[in-house]
């Protein structure tokens, strides 16, 4: 049997689950580098997903803890979309993806990992980034460390 070694994933596997909302915790912290906060606006912020679907998976969340798009004020919604646009531009510059999945999962049954704090996903895509690994082995290969990616993104914000 072949083995894939990814010892750097220990820090994600062994990280204690946060009891409070991750978006509320991360936005209040001043440790942007540690928390992978890419950019802060007046109403929203962007952050790298530490359990990414693909390399460069960014999330945009409002500072307010709301669970549904209908609860967002227009100014929050507008800034969220502007951050998505900026994140896509940033990812184009740094990673040159061939496409994107951009969207929200509203509610646990829709796949929301954090169902009570709305957030938008920006997931870069490349030809061939879906393969047999997730299907046969339940494993996803991410080609770059979060620390290295964060440094590249921050240098280009």
mmCIF file of C-alpha atoms in Angstrom:
data_model
loop_
_atom_site.group_PDB
_atom_site.id
_atom_site.type_symbol
_atom_site.label_atom_id
_atom_site.label_comp_id
_atom_site.label_asym_id
_atom_site.label_seq_id
_atom_site.Cartn_x
_atom_site.Cartn_y
_atom_site.Cartn_z
ATOM 1 C CA UNK A 1 0.000 0.000 0.000
ATOM 2 C CA UNK A 2 1.283 3.468 -0.921
ATOM 3 C CA UNK A 3 1.395 6.120 1.786
ATOM 4 C CA UNK A 4 1.218 9.857 1.370
ATOM 5 C CA UNK A 5 3.012 11.734 4.126
ATOM 6 C CA UNK A 6 1.833 15.229 4.993
ATOM 7 C CA UNK A 7 3.273 15.967 8.464
ATOM 8 C CA UNK A 8 2.565 19.700 8.124
ATOM 9 C CA UNK A 9 -1.175 18.897 8.365
ATOM 10 C CA UNK A 10 -0.711 17.992 12.060
ATOM 11 C CA UNK A 11 -1.378 21.531 13.162
ATOM 12 C CA UNK A 12 -4.848 21.406 11.542
ATOM 13 C CA UNK A 13 -5.738 17.930 12.728
ATOM 14 C CA UNK A 14 -4.570 18.550 16.286
ATOM 15 C CA UNK A 15 -6.001 22.070 16.581
ATOM 16 C CA UNK A 16 -8.668 22.215 19.254
ATOM 17 C CA UNK A 17 -12.125 22.984 17.933
ATOM 18 C CA UNK A 18 -13.121 26.527 18.752
ATOM 19 C CA UNK A 19 -16.179 26.745 20.963
ATOM 20 C CA UNK A 20 -17.098 30.190 19.667
ATOM 21 C CA UNK A 21 -17.582 31.247 16.068
ATOM 22 C CA UNK A 22 -14.264 31.207 14.175
ATOM 23 C CA UNK A 23 -15.177 34.348 12.252
ATOM 24 C CA UNK A 24 -16.011 36.242 15.439
ATOM 25 C CA UNK A 25 -12.802 35.006 17.109
ATOM 26 C CA UNK A 26 -10.513 35.799 14.172
ATOM 27 C CA UNK A 27 -11.924 39.252 13.471
ATOM 28 C CA UNK A 28 -11.400 40.384 17.081
ATOM 29 C CA UNK A 29 -7.838 39.091 17.244
ATOM 30 C CA UNK A 30 -4.979 41.374 16.254
ATOM 31 C CA UNK A 31 -2.938 38.364 15.040
ATOM 32 C CA UNK A 32 -3.784 38.615 11.342
ATOM 33 C CA UNK A 33 -0.753 36.608 10.203
ATOM 34 C CA UNK A 34 -1.430 33.766 12.671
ATOM 35 C CA UNK A 35 -5.127 33.744 11.688
ATOM 36 C CA UNK A 36 -4.444 34.166 7.950
ATOM 37 C CA UNK A 37 -6.561 37.327 7.728
ATOM 38 C CA UNK A 38 -5.761 38.769 4.323
ATOM 39 C CA UNK A 39 -7.623 42.048 4.348
ATOM 40 C CA UNK A 40 -9.961 44.041 6.568
ATOM 41 C CA UNK A 41 -12.668 46.430 5.455
ATOM 42 C CA UNK A 42 -15.192 48.509 7.311
ATOM 43 C CA UNK A 43 -17.871 45.778 7.424
ATOM 44 C CA UNK A 44 -16.150 42.564 6.266
ATOM 45 C CA UNK A 45 -12.799 40.798 6.186
ATOM 46 C CA UNK A 46 -11.163 38.080 4.086
ATOM 47 C CA UNK A 47 -9.353 35.066 5.477
ATOM 48 C CA UNK A 48 -7.698 31.933 4.134
ATOM 49 C CA UNK A 49 -9.639 28.741 4.763
ATOM 50 C CA UNK A 50 -7.382 26.527 6.937
ATOM 51 C CA UNK A 51 -9.219 23.459 5.611
ATOM 52 C CA UNK A 52 -9.106 24.469 1.937
ATOM 53 C CA UNK A 53 -10.894 22.732 -0.889
ATOM 54 C CA UNK A 54 -8.094 23.965 -3.156
ATOM 55 C CA UNK A 55 -4.963 26.050 -2.779
ATOM 56 C CA UNK A 56 -5.978 29.697 -2.400
ATOM 57 C CA UNK A 57 -9.426 29.035 -0.883
ATOM 58 C CA UNK A 58 -10.474 32.391 0.611
ATOM 59 C CA UNK A 59 -13.554 33.223 2.684
ATOM 60 C CA UNK A 60 -15.148 36.644 3.063
ATOM 61 C CA UNK A 61 -17.267 37.236 6.165
ATOM 62 C CA UNK A 62 -19.032 40.210 7.711
ATOM 63 C CA UNK A 63 -17.953 41.338 11.163
ATOM 64 C CA UNK A 64 -21.549 41.005 12.334
ATOM 65 C CA UNK A 65 -22.582 37.495 13.383
ATOM 66 C CA UNK A 66 -25.553 36.810 11.088
ATOM 67 C CA UNK A 67 -26.540 33.501 9.526
ATOM 68 C CA UNK A 68 -28.649 34.489 6.526
ATOM 69 C CA UNK A 69 -28.131 36.758 3.535
ATOM 70 C CA UNK A 70 -31.440 38.488 4.342
ATOM 71 C CA UNK A 71 -29.953 39.719 7.622
ATOM 72 C CA UNK A 72 -27.122 41.593 5.905
ATOM 73 C CA UNK A 73 -27.372 45.327 5.471
ATOM 74 C CA UNK A 74 -26.815 46.623 1.932
ATOM 75 C CA UNK A 75 -23.482 48.204 2.927
ATOM 76 C CA UNK A 76 -22.247 44.824 4.229
ATOM 77 C CA UNK A 77 -23.424 42.963 1.153
ATOM 78 C CA UNK A 78 -21.818 45.498 -1.172
ATOM 79 C CA UNK A 79 -18.501 45.322 0.652
ATOM 80 C CA UNK A 80 -18.635 41.499 0.609
ATOM 81 C CA UNK A 81 -19.002 41.521 -3.176
ATOM 82 C CA UNK A 82 -16.216 44.087 -3.516
ATOM 83 C CA UNK A 83 -13.978 41.824 -1.402
ATOM 84 C CA UNK A 84 -14.850 38.848 -3.629
ATOM 85 C CA UNK A 85 -13.866 40.927 -6.657
ATOM 86 C CA UNK A 86 -10.606 41.979 -4.978
ATOM 87 C CA UNK A 87 -9.861 38.426 -3.838
ATOM 88 C CA UNK A 88 -10.373 37.105 -7.351
ATOM 89 C CA UNK A 89 -8.060 39.801 -8.738
ATOM 90 C CA UNK A 90 -5.455 38.938 -6.071
ATOM 91 C CA UNK A 91 -5.665 35.201 -6.773
ATOM 92 C CA UNK A 92 -5.395 35.843 -10.522
ATOM 93 C CA UNK A 93 -2.170 37.739 -9.905
ATOM 94 C CA UNK A 94 -0.625 35.275 -7.447
ATOM 95 C CA UNK A 95 -1.904 31.849 -8.561
ATOM 96 C CA UNK A 96 -3.273 32.302 -12.116
ATOM 97 C CA UNK A 97 -6.226 29.905 -11.753
ATOM 98 C CA UNK A 98 -8.226 28.910 -14.825
ATOM 99 C CA UNK A 99 -11.598 29.339 -13.115
ATOM 100 C CA UNK A 100 -13.419 29.779 -9.796
ATOM 101 C CA UNK A 101 -16.205 28.459 -7.651
ATOM 102 C CA UNK A 102 -17.667 31.429 -5.772
ATOM 103 C CA UNK A 103 -20.643 31.146 -3.457
ATOM 104 C CA UNK A 104 -22.297 30.540 -0.101
ATOM 105 C CA UNK A 105 -23.572 27.487 1.725
ATOM 106 C CA UNK A 106 -26.549 28.652 3.788
ATOM 107 C CA UNK A 107 -27.451 26.248 6.594
ATOM 108 C CA UNK A 108 -25.941 22.976 7.778
ATOM 109 C CA UNK A 109 -27.892 20.885 5.246
ATOM 110 C CA UNK A 110 -26.451 23.023 2.425
ATOM 111 C CA UNK A 111 -22.923 22.141 3.513
ATOM 112 C CA UNK A 112 -22.098 25.127 5.707
ATOM 113 C CA UNK A 113 -19.299 24.176 8.094
ATOM 114 C CA UNK A 114 -19.984 27.338 10.077
ATOM 115 C CA UNK A 115 -23.726 27.665 9.642
ATOM 116 C CA UNK A 116 -24.409 30.565 11.995
ATOM 117 C CA UNK A 117 -22.031 33.159 10.492
ATOM 118 C CA UNK A 118 -22.587 33.818 6.809
ATOM 119 C CA UNK A 119 -19.519 33.812 4.578
ATOM 120 C CA UNK A 120 -18.628 33.678 0.893
ATOM 121 C CA UNK A 121 -16.156 31.167 -0.555
ATOM 122 C CA UNK A 122 -13.747 31.978 -3.368
ATOM 123 C CA UNK A 123 -12.199 28.714 -4.585
ATOM 124 C CA UNK A 124 -9.633 28.837 -7.402
ATOM 125 C CA UNK A 125 -9.861 25.998 -9.933
ATOM 126 C CA UNK A 126 -7.488 24.479 -12.483
ATOM 127 C CA UNK A 127 -7.944 21.866 -15.171
ATOM 128 C CA UNK A 128 -7.173 18.531 -13.564
ATOM 129 C CA UNK A 129 -7.600 19.665 -9.951
ATOM 130 C CA UNK A 130 -10.252 17.006 -9.484
ATOM 131 C CA UNK A 131 -8.823 13.521 -9.626
ATOM 132 C CA UNK A 132 -9.114 10.075 -8.076
ATOM 133 C CA UNK A 133 -7.610 10.988 -4.683
ATOM 134 C CA UNK A 134 -10.759 12.411 -3.035
ATOM 135 C CA UNK A 135 -12.975 9.712 -4.536
ATOM 136 C CA UNK A 136 -10.840 6.664 -3.772
ATOM 137 C CA UNK A 137 -8.918 7.777 -0.710
ATOM 138 C CA UNK A 138 -10.855 10.671 0.804
ATOM 139 C CA UNK A 139 -7.694 12.782 0.469
ATOM 140 C CA UNK A 140 -7.091 16.143 -1.156
ATOM 141 C CA UNK A 141 -3.654 17.283 -2.240
ATOM 142 C CA UNK A 142 -2.927 20.952 -1.556
ATOM 143 C CA UNK A 143 0.211 22.113 -3.339
ATOM 144 C CA UNK A 144 1.330 24.974 -1.088
ATOM 145 C CA UNK A 145 1.522 25.676 2.640
ATOM 146 C CA UNK A 146 -0.860 28.248 4.095
ATOM 147 C CA UNK A 147 2.088 30.240 5.440
ATOM 148 C CA UNK A 148 3.781 30.490 2.021
ATOM 149 C CA UNK A 149 0.506 31.362 0.300
ATOM 150 C CA UNK A 150 -0.386 33.961 2.933
ATOM 151 C CA UNK A 151 2.971 35.724 2.463
ATOM 152 C CA UNK A 152 2.496 35.850 -1.318
ATOM 153 C CA UNK A 153 -1.069 37.155 -1.035
ATOM 154 C CA UNK A 154 -0.186 39.815 1.560
ATOM 155 C CA UNK A 155 2.728 41.002 -0.585
ATOM 156 C CA UNK A 156 0.268 41.646 -3.410
ATOM 157 C CA UNK A 157 -2.712 43.164 -1.557
#
